[in-house]
Amino acid sequence: MGRKVHPKAIRIGINKEWDSAWYAHKTKYPQILAQDLKIKKMIHKSMKDAGIDRIRIRRSANKIDVLVYVARPGVAIGRGGEGIDLLQKELKRITKSEIELKIKEIRKADLSAKIVARTIADGIERRQPSKLLVASAIEKIMAAGAKGTKIWISGRINNASQARTVKAGSGSVPAQTLRADVDYAFEAAQTMDAGLMGVKVWIYRGGEDDNTSENEE
């Protein structure tokens, strides 16, 4: 039986970082973890059209720092900063803590597995042909400078009677080279006719000498 490990989790401390960084006593850990999940859920709901890559949370004794990496910062901030101000006030209300919310634009959205997977999932929900969505995504990923990518779509593709997995890719994606900067994401697409479909995206952005690691973005 194959033993698969999460491509990002295995590289934490090498070229990946924890999304949440804080220490808590074991009695308070569940509450703080639940609060982190609530913060992320609220941000995803508020900035769903901004192209969220990841959300980083750092906690000190009296303050929570939240940094959101997005493809479209203008959408996230809103007109005159109104959107981010309202969200920050709401986050302060639910956490009862001082919160500093910042937005950072990612350099190349086509090298973000999260954004690519969400784009494909949105296209599937709009009933666009999955084959064209995948081909377009691979072309953009490689044009953005990736060394390799692979995309899997699972479910009742094209409303087929039986579920299957379609795999496509280009270049190489190292599975065991820990210094390789491999980004990975999974997104679900809820369709009207075929039920739930899954989208997995791997993007190989280079090695430790290519200045593309997550720590340096």
PDB file of C-alpha atoms in Angstrom:
ATOM      1  CA  MET A   1       0.000   0.000   0.000  1.00  0.00           C
ATOM      2  CA  GLY A   2       1.405   3.359  -0.985  1.00  0.00           C
ATOM      3  CA  ARG A   3       2.274   5.767   1.791  1.00  0.00           C
ATOM      4  CA  LYS A   4       1.683   9.309   0.652  1.00  0.00           C
ATOM      5  CA  VAL A   5       2.790  12.386   2.545  1.00  0.00           C
ATOM      6  CA  HIS A   6       1.614  15.960   2.062  1.00  0.00           C
ATOM      7  CA  PRO A   7       4.096  17.668  -0.327  1.00  0.00           C
ATOM      8  CA  LYS A   8       4.106  20.893   1.697  1.00  0.00           C
ATOM      9  CA  ALA A   9       4.064  19.397   5.193  1.00  0.00           C
ATOM     10  CA  ILE A  10       7.179  17.304   4.572  1.00  0.00           C
ATOM     11  CA  ARG A  11       9.102  20.443   3.519  1.00  0.00           C
ATOM     12  CA  ILE A  12       8.289  22.569   6.567  1.00  0.00           C
ATOM     13  CA  GLY A  13      11.546  23.914   7.960  1.00  0.00           C
ATOM     14  CA  ILE A  14      13.312  23.461   4.625  1.00  0.00           C
ATOM     15  CA  ASN A  15      11.568  25.805   2.187  1.00  0.00           C
ATOM     16  CA  LYS A  16       8.093  26.023   3.750  1.00  0.00           C
ATOM     17  CA  GLU A  17       6.792  27.664   6.918  1.00  0.00           C
ATOM     18  CA  TRP A  18       3.881  27.005   9.244  1.00  0.00           C
ATOM     19  CA  ASP A  19       0.823  29.061   8.333  1.00  0.00           C
ATOM     20  CA  SER A  20       0.188  29.642  12.040  1.00  0.00           C
ATOM     21  CA  ALA A  21       3.018  30.387  14.471  1.00  0.00           C
ATOM     22  CA  TRP A  22       2.276  30.586  18.189  1.00  0.00           C
ATOM     23  CA  TYR A  23       2.729  28.701  21.441  1.00  0.00           C
ATOM     24  CA  ALA A  24      -0.054  27.815  23.860  1.00  0.00           C
ATOM     25  CA  HIS A  25      -0.509  25.673  26.918  1.00  0.00           C
ATOM     26  CA  LYS A  26      -2.281  22.400  26.196  1.00  0.00           C
ATOM     27  CA  THR A  27      -5.409  23.619  27.989  1.00  0.00           C
ATOM     28  CA  LYS A  28      -5.717  26.634  25.667  1.00  0.00           C
ATOM     29  CA  TYR A  29      -4.504  25.014  22.450  1.00  0.00           C
ATOM     30  CA  PRO A  30      -7.942  23.818  21.196  1.00  0.00           C
ATOM     31  CA  GLN A  31      -9.535  27.243  21.669  1.00  0.00           C
ATOM     32  CA  ILE A  32      -6.719  29.073  19.861  1.00  0.00           C
ATOM     33  CA  LEU A  33      -6.706  26.551  17.020  1.00  0.00           C
ATOM     34  CA  ALA A  34     -10.483  26.916  16.620  1.00  0.00           C
ATOM     35  CA  GLN A  35     -10.036  30.693  16.589  1.00  0.00           C
ATOM     36  CA  ASP A  36      -7.416  30.433  13.833  1.00  0.00           C
ATOM     37  CA  LEU A  37      -9.788  28.338  11.725  1.00  0.00           C
ATOM     38  CA  LYS A  38     -12.588  30.844  12.314  1.00  0.00           C
ATOM     39  CA  ILE A  39     -10.312  33.721  11.233  1.00  0.00           C
ATOM     40  CA  LYS A  40      -9.327  31.898   8.038  1.00  0.00           C
ATOM     41  CA  LYS A  41     -12.924  30.982   7.240  1.00  0.00           C
ATOM     42  CA  MET A  42     -14.062  34.587   7.627  1.00  0.00           C
ATOM     43  CA  ILE A  43     -11.206  35.888   5.445  1.00  0.00           C
ATOM     44  CA  HIS A  44     -11.918  33.333   2.709  1.00  0.00           C
ATOM     45  CA  LYS A  45     -15.587  34.324   2.739  1.00  0.00           C
ATOM     46  CA  SER A  46     -14.841  38.051   2.626  1.00  0.00           C
ATOM     47  CA  MET A  47     -12.072  37.850  -0.013  1.00  0.00           C
ATOM     48  CA  LYS A  48     -13.301  34.951  -2.140  1.00  0.00           C
ATOM     49  CA  ASP A  49     -12.796  36.946  -5.361  1.00  0.00           C
ATOM     50  CA  ALA A  50      -9.324  38.230  -4.449  1.00  0.00           C
ATOM     51  CA  GLY A  51      -7.478  35.003  -5.275  1.00  0.00           C
ATOM     52  CA  ILE A  52      -6.179  33.959  -1.851  1.00  0.00           C
ATOM     53  CA  ASP A  53      -2.930  32.009  -1.911  1.00  0.00           C
ATOM     54  CA  ARG A  54      -2.438  31.547   1.829  1.00  0.00           C
ATOM     55  CA  ILE A  55      -3.120  33.131   5.213  1.00  0.00           C
ATOM     56  CA  ARG A  56      -0.401  33.461   7.841  1.00  0.00           C
ATOM     57  CA  ILE A  57      -1.186  34.058  11.504  1.00  0.00           C
ATOM     58  CA  ARG A  58       1.375  35.136  14.102  1.00  0.00           C
ATOM     59  CA  ARG A  59       0.413  35.615  17.762  1.00  0.00           C
ATOM     60  CA  SER A  60       2.086  37.514  20.585  1.00  0.00           C
ATOM     61  CA  ALA A  61       0.815  38.037  24.120  1.00  0.00           C
ATOM     62  CA  ASN A  62      -1.667  40.779  23.259  1.00  0.00           C
ATOM     63  CA  LYS A  63      -1.806  40.908  19.473  1.00  0.00           C
ATOM     64  CA  ILE A  64      -2.638  38.809  16.422  1.00  0.00           C
ATOM     65  CA  ASP A  65      -0.871  39.565  13.134  1.00  0.00           C
ATOM     66  CA  VAL A  66      -2.640  38.254  10.034  1.00  0.00           C
ATOM     67  CA  LEU A  67      -0.982  38.413   6.614  1.00  0.00           C
ATOM     68  CA  VAL A  68      -3.058  37.454   3.577  1.00  0.00           C
ATOM     69  CA  TYR A  69      -1.318  36.696   0.270  1.00  0.00           C
ATOM     70  CA  VAL A  70      -3.617  37.465  -2.656  1.00  0.00           C
ATOM     71  CA  ALA A  71      -3.469  37.756  -6.440  1.00  0.00           C
ATOM     72  CA  ARG A  72      -5.769  40.804  -6.593  1.00  0.00           C
ATOM     73  CA  PRO A  73      -5.058  43.124  -3.638  1.00  0.00           C
ATOM     74  CA  GLY A  74      -7.420  45.826  -4.910  1.00  0.00           C
ATOM     75  CA  VAL A  75     -10.364  43.445  -4.566  1.00  0.00           C
ATOM     76  CA  ALA A  76      -9.257  42.415  -1.068  1.00  0.00           C
ATOM     77  CA  ILE A  77      -8.756  45.968   0.213  1.00  0.00           C
ATOM     78  CA  GLY A  78     -11.913  47.407  -1.314  1.00  0.00           C
ATOM     79  CA  ARG A  79     -12.649  50.967  -2.345  1.00  0.00           C
ATOM     80  CA  GLY A  80     -10.734  53.356  -0.121  1.00  0.00           C
ATOM     81  CA  GLY A  81      -9.735  50.480   2.163  1.00  0.00           C
ATOM     82  CA  GLU A  82     -13.327  50.047   3.290  1.00  0.00           C
ATOM     83  CA  GLY A  83     -13.388  46.279   2.806  1.00  0.00           C
ATOM     84  CA  ILE A  84     -10.302  45.510   4.867  1.00  0.00           C
ATOM     85  CA  ASP A  85     -11.347  47.942   7.625  1.00  0.00           C
ATOM     86  CA  LEU A  86     -14.730  46.264   8.044  1.00  0.00           C
ATOM     87  CA  LEU A  87     -13.142  42.820   8.082  1.00  0.00           C
ATOM     88  CA  GLN A  88     -10.565  43.866  10.666  1.00  0.00           C
ATOM     89  CA  LYS A  89     -13.303  45.207  12.956  1.00  0.00           C
ATOM     90  CA  GLU A  90     -15.257  41.967  12.621  1.00  0.00           C
ATOM     91  CA  LEU A  91     -12.150  39.900  13.394  1.00  0.00           C
ATOM     92  CA  LYS A  92     -11.508  42.010  16.490  1.00  0.00           C
ATOM     93  CA  ARG A  93     -15.081  41.376  17.597  1.00  0.00           C
ATOM     94  CA  ILE A  94     -14.911  37.581  17.338  1.00  0.00           C
ATOM     95  CA  THR A  95     -11.382  37.218  18.762  1.00  0.00           C
ATOM     96  CA  LYS A  96     -11.653  39.952  21.392  1.00  0.00           C
ATOM     97  CA  SER A  97      -8.003  40.731  20.662  1.00  0.00           C
ATOM     98  CA  GLU A  98      -5.983  43.416  18.921  1.00  0.00           C
ATOM     99  CA  ILE A  99      -5.609  42.370  15.277  1.00  0.00           C
ATOM    100  CA  GLU A 100      -3.404  43.775  12.540  1.00  0.00           C
ATOM    101  CA  LEU A 101      -4.590  42.624   9.117  1.00  0.00           C
ATOM    102  CA  LYS A 102      -2.256  43.112   6.157  1.00  0.00           C
ATOM    103  CA  ILE A 103      -2.566  42.281   2.470  1.00  0.00           C
ATOM    104  CA  LYS A 104       0.375  41.252   0.304  1.00  0.00           C
ATOM    105  CA  GLU A 105       0.294  40.701  -3.447  1.00  0.00           C
ATOM    106  CA  ILE A 106       1.907  37.493  -4.679  1.00  0.00           C
ATOM    107  CA  ARG A 107       4.371  37.933  -7.501  1.00  0.00           C
ATOM    108  CA  LYS A 108       3.094  35.254  -9.885  1.00  0.00           C
ATOM    109  CA  ALA A 109      -0.432  33.954  -9.375  1.00  0.00           C
ATOM    110  CA  ASP A 110       0.098  31.215 -11.961  1.00  0.00           C
ATOM    111  CA  LEU A 111       2.744  29.656  -9.700  1.00  0.00           C
ATOM    112  CA  SER A 112       0.301  29.335  -6.794  1.00  0.00           C
ATOM    113  CA  ALA A 113      -1.198  25.838  -6.644  1.00  0.00           C
ATOM    114  CA  LYS A 114      -4.047  27.138  -4.464  1.00  0.00           C
ATOM    115  CA  ILE A 115      -5.113  29.799  -6.952  1.00  0.00           C
ATOM    116  CA  VAL A 116      -4.753  27.484  -9.961  1.00  0.00           C
ATOM    117  CA  ALA A 117      -6.783  24.732  -8.255  1.00  0.00           C
ATOM    118  CA  ARG A 118      -9.508  27.185  -7.256  1.00  0.00           C
ATOM    119  CA  THR A 119      -9.644  28.605 -10.799  1.00  0.00           C
ATOM    120  CA  ILE A 120     -10.105  25.114 -12.256  1.00  0.00           C
ATOM    121  CA  ALA A 121     -12.740  24.235  -9.635  1.00  0.00           C
ATOM    122  CA  ASP A 122     -14.659  27.442 -10.391  1.00  0.00           C
ATOM    123  CA  GLY A 123     -14.547  26.614 -14.101  1.00  0.00           C
ATOM    124  CA  ILE A 124     -15.915  23.120 -13.448  1.00  0.00           C
ATOM    125  CA  GLU A 125     -18.764  24.607 -11.406  1.00  0.00           C
ATOM    126  CA  ARG A 126     -19.567  26.856 -14.378  1.00  0.00           C
ATOM    127  CA  ARG A 127     -19.710  23.714 -16.569  1.00  0.00           C
ATOM    128  CA  GLN A 128     -16.640  24.533 -18.616  1.00  0.00           C
ATOM    129  CA  PRO A 129     -14.874  21.533 -20.231  1.00  0.00           C
ATOM    130  CA  SER A 130     -12.377  20.135 -17.725  1.00  0.00           C
ATOM    131  CA  LYS A 131      -9.930  19.181 -20.483  1.00  0.00           C
ATOM    132  CA  LEU A 132      -9.689  22.775 -21.698  1.00  0.00           C
ATOM    133  CA  LEU A 133      -9.402  24.106 -18.137  1.00  0.00           C
ATOM    134  CA  VAL A 134      -6.476  21.805 -17.385  1.00  0.00           C
ATOM    135  CA  ALA A 135      -4.708  22.493 -20.693  1.00  0.00           C
ATOM    136  CA  SER A 136      -5.030  26.253 -20.183  1.00  0.00           C
ATOM    137  CA  ALA A 137      -3.777  26.013 -16.588  1.00  0.00           C
ATOM    138  CA  ILE A 138      -0.721  23.942 -17.558  1.00  0.00           C
ATOM    139  CA  GLU A 139       0.162  26.378 -20.340  1.00  0.00           C
ATOM    140  CA  LYS A 140      -0.016  29.370 -17.969  1.00  0.00           C
ATOM    141  CA  ILE A 141       1.936  27.592 -15.227  1.00  0.00           C
ATOM    142  CA  MET A 142       4.811  26.672 -17.527  1.00  0.00           C
ATOM    143  CA  ALA A 143       4.802  30.148 -19.121  1.00  0.00           C
ATOM    144  CA  ALA A 144       5.157  31.661 -15.625  1.00  0.00           C
ATOM    145  CA  GLY A 145       8.464  29.849 -15.156  1.00  0.00           C
ATOM    146  CA  ALA A 146       7.560  26.570 -13.449  1.00  0.00           C
ATOM    147  CA  LYS A 147       9.828  23.583 -14.014  1.00  0.00           C
ATOM    148  CA  GLY A 148       6.950  21.147 -13.903  1.00  0.00           C
ATOM    149  CA  THR A 149       3.326  20.628 -12.920  1.00  0.00           C
ATOM    150  CA  LYS A 150       0.720  17.936 -12.641  1.00  0.00           C
ATOM    151  CA  ILE A 151      -3.044  18.278 -12.262  1.00  0.00           C
ATOM    152  CA  TRP A 152      -5.549  15.612 -11.215  1.00  0.00           C
ATOM    153  CA  ILE A 153      -9.315  15.915 -11.490  1.00  0.00           C
ATOM    154  CA  SER A 154     -11.442  13.237  -9.819  1.00  0.00           C
ATOM    155  CA  GLY A 155     -15.168  12.581  -9.922  1.00  0.00           C
ATOM    156  CA  ARG A 156     -17.914  12.100 -12.470  1.00  0.00           C
ATOM    157  CA  ILE A 157     -16.104  14.040 -15.172  1.00  0.00           C
ATOM    158  CA  ASN A 158     -18.339  15.400 -17.962  1.00  0.00           C
ATOM    159  CA  ASN A 159     -21.339  13.955 -16.078  1.00  0.00           C
ATOM    160  CA  ALA A 160     -20.156  10.367 -16.655  1.00  0.00           C
ATOM    161  CA  SER A 161     -22.001   7.560 -14.886  1.00  0.00           C
ATOM    162  CA  GLN A 162     -18.832   6.349 -13.166  1.00  0.00           C
ATOM    163  CA  ALA A 163     -16.231   8.360 -11.274  1.00  0.00           C
ATOM    164  CA  ARG A 164     -12.657   8.399 -12.538  1.00  0.00           C
ATOM    165  CA  THR A 165      -9.452  10.402 -12.250  1.00  0.00           C
ATOM    166  CA  VAL A 166      -7.958  12.348 -15.139  1.00  0.00           C
ATOM    167  CA  LYS A 167      -4.258  13.194 -14.850  1.00  0.00           C
ATOM    168  CA  ALA A 168      -2.266  15.694 -16.894  1.00  0.00           C
ATOM    169  CA  GLY A 169       1.041  17.446 -16.532  1.00  0.00           C
ATOM    170  CA  SER A 170       4.176  18.904 -18.018  1.00  0.00           C
ATOM    171  CA  GLY A 171       7.831  18.848 -17.004  1.00  0.00           C
ATOM    172  CA  SER A 172       8.929  17.089 -13.820  1.00  0.00           C
ATOM    173  CA  VAL A 173       7.637  17.231 -10.239  1.00  0.00           C
ATOM    174  CA  PRO A 174      10.077  15.698  -7.686  1.00  0.00           C
ATOM    175  CA  ALA A 175       8.320  13.556  -5.091  1.00  0.00           C
ATOM    176  CA  GLN A 176      11.225  12.913  -2.699  1.00  0.00           C
ATOM    177  CA  THR A 177      13.681  15.803  -3.159  1.00  0.00           C
ATOM    178  CA  LEU A 178      12.971  17.844  -0.039  1.00  0.00           C
ATOM    179  CA  ARG A 179      14.902  20.922  -1.175  1.00  0.00           C
ATOM    180  CA  ALA A 180      12.665  21.156  -4.268  1.00  0.00           C
ATOM    181  CA  ASP A 181      10.102  23.950  -3.952  1.00  0.00           C
ATOM    182  CA  VAL A 182       6.888  22.055  -4.716  1.00  0.00           C
ATOM    183  CA  ASP A 183       3.591  23.836  -4.105  1.00  0.00           C
ATOM    184  CA  TYR A 184       0.472  21.701  -3.653  1.00  0.00           C
ATOM    185  CA  ALA A 185      -3.234  22.402  -3.209  1.00  0.00           C
ATOM    186  CA  PHE A 186      -6.582  20.625  -3.213  1.00  0.00           C
ATOM    187  CA  GLU A 187      -9.914  22.257  -4.021  1.00  0.00           C
ATOM    188  CA  ALA A 188     -13.435  20.848  -4.366  1.00  0.00           C
ATOM    189  CA  ALA A 189     -15.957  21.755  -7.056  1.00  0.00           C
ATOM    190  CA  GLN A 190     -19.662  21.326  -6.280  1.00  0.00           C
ATOM    191  CA  THR A 191     -21.508  20.651  -9.541  1.00  0.00           C
ATOM    192  CA  MET A 192     -25.244  20.510 -10.173  1.00  0.00           C
ATOM    193  CA  ASP A 193     -25.276  17.227 -12.106  1.00  0.00           C
ATOM    194  CA  ALA A 194     -22.141  15.294 -11.168  1.00  0.00           C
ATOM    195  CA  GLY A 195     -21.917  16.049  -7.457  1.00  0.00           C
ATOM    196  CA  LEU A 196     -18.603  16.814  -5.801  1.00  0.00           C
ATOM    197  CA  MET A 197     -15.387  16.781  -7.833  1.00  0.00           C
ATOM    198  CA  GLY A 198     -11.832  17.149  -6.577  1.00  0.00           C
ATOM    199  CA  VAL A 199      -8.947  19.115  -8.085  1.00  0.00           C
ATOM    200  CA  LYS A 200      -5.317  18.529  -7.062  1.00  0.00           C
ATOM    201  CA  VAL A 201      -2.465  20.685  -8.339  1.00  0.00           C
ATOM    202  CA  TRP A 202       1.294  20.266  -7.902  1.00  0.00           C
ATOM    203  CA  ILE A 203       3.676  22.980  -9.140  1.00  0.00           C
ATOM    204  CA  TYR A 204       7.462  22.543  -9.109  1.00  0.00           C
ATOM    205  CA  ARG A 205       8.893  26.043  -8.859  1.00  0.00           C
ATOM    206  CA  GLY A 206      12.580  25.144  -8.648  1.00  0.00           C
ATOM    207  CA  GLY A 207      15.183  24.186  -6.087  1.00  0.00           C
ATOM    208  CA  GLU A 208      16.807  25.931  -3.143  1.00  0.00           C
ATOM    209  CA  ASP A 209      19.192  27.822  -5.422  1.00  0.00           C
ATOM    210  CA  ASP A 210      16.424  29.336  -7.566  1.00  0.00           C
ATOM    211  CA  ASN A 211      15.316  31.951  -5.009  1.00  0.00           C
ATOM    212  CA  THR A 212      11.710  30.776  -5.230  1.00  0.00           C
ATOM    213  CA  SER A 213      11.152  29.265  -1.807  1.00  0.00           C
ATOM    214  CA  GLU A 214       8.094  30.189   0.226  1.00  0.00           C
ATOM    215  CA  ASN A 215      10.275  31.656   2.965  1.00  0.00           C
ATOM    216  CA  GLU A 216      11.595  34.328   0.622  1.00  0.00           C
ATOM    217  CA  GLU A 217       8.311  35.484  -0.934  1.00  0.00           C
TER     218      GLU A 217
END
